[in-house]
Coordinates of C-alpha atoms in Angstrom, one line a residue:
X1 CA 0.0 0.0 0.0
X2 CA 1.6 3.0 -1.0
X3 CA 1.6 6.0 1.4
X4 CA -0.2 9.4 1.2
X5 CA 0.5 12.2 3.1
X6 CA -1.4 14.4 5.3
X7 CA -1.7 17.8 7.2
X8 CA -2.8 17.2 10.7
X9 CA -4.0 19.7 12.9
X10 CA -4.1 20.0 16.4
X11 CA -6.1 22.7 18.5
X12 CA -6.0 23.3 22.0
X13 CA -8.6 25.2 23.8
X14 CA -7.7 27.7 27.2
X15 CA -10.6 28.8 29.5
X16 CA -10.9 30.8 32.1
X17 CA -14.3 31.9 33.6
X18 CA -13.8 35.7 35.2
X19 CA -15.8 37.4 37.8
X20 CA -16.6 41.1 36.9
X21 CA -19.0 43.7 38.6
X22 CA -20.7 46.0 35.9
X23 CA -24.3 47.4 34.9
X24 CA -24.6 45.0 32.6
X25 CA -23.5 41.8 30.2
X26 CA -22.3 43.6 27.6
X27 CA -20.1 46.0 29.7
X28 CA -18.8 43.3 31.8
X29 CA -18.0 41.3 28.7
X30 CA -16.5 44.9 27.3
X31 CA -14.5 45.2 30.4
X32 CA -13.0 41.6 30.5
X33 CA -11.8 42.1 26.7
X34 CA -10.6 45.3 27.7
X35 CA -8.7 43.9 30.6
X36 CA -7.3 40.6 28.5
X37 CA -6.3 42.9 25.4
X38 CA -4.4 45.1 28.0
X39 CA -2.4 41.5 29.2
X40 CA -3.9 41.9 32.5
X41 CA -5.6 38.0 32.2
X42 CA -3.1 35.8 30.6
X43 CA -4.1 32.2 30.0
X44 CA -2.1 29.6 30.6
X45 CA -1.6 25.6 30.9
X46 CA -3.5 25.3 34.1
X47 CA -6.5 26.8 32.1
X48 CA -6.6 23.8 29.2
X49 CA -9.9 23.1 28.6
X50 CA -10.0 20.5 25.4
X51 CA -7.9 19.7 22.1
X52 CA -8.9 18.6 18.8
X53 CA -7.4 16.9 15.9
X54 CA -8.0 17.3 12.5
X55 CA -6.7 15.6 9.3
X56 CA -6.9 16.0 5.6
X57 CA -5.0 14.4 2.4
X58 CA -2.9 16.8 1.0
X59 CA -1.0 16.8 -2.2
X60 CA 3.0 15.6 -1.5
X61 CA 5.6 18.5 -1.6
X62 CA 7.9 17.5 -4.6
X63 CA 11.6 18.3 -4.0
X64 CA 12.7 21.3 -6.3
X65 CA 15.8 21.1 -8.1
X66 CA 18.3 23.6 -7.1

């Protein structure tokens, strides 16, 4: 059986659930982007959540003559 060759892809996932006090969703959810754009909520290995693989047939790369 002659082998093909593929491009695998693997995903992991990071969550973190965050307690914030505001008038409402959308300005607490505004304030928590705000405050992970800024680097002040950094996720990390202890805040893996899932991973996925993926996998698809692609073409082979030939070698190009130099």
């Amino acid at each position: 059986m002659e082998e093909k060759e593929y491009e695998v892809t693997i995903r992991e996932i990071l969550q973190r659930k965050v307690r914030q006090r505001a008038a409402s969703e959308e300005e607490a959810q505004d304030m928590v982007k705000a405050r992970y754009r800024a680097g002040e909520i950094i996720l990390e290995a202890d805040d893996f959540f899932d991973h996925e693989f993926r996998c698809r047939e692609v073409q082979p790369m030939r070698e190009q003559n130099r």
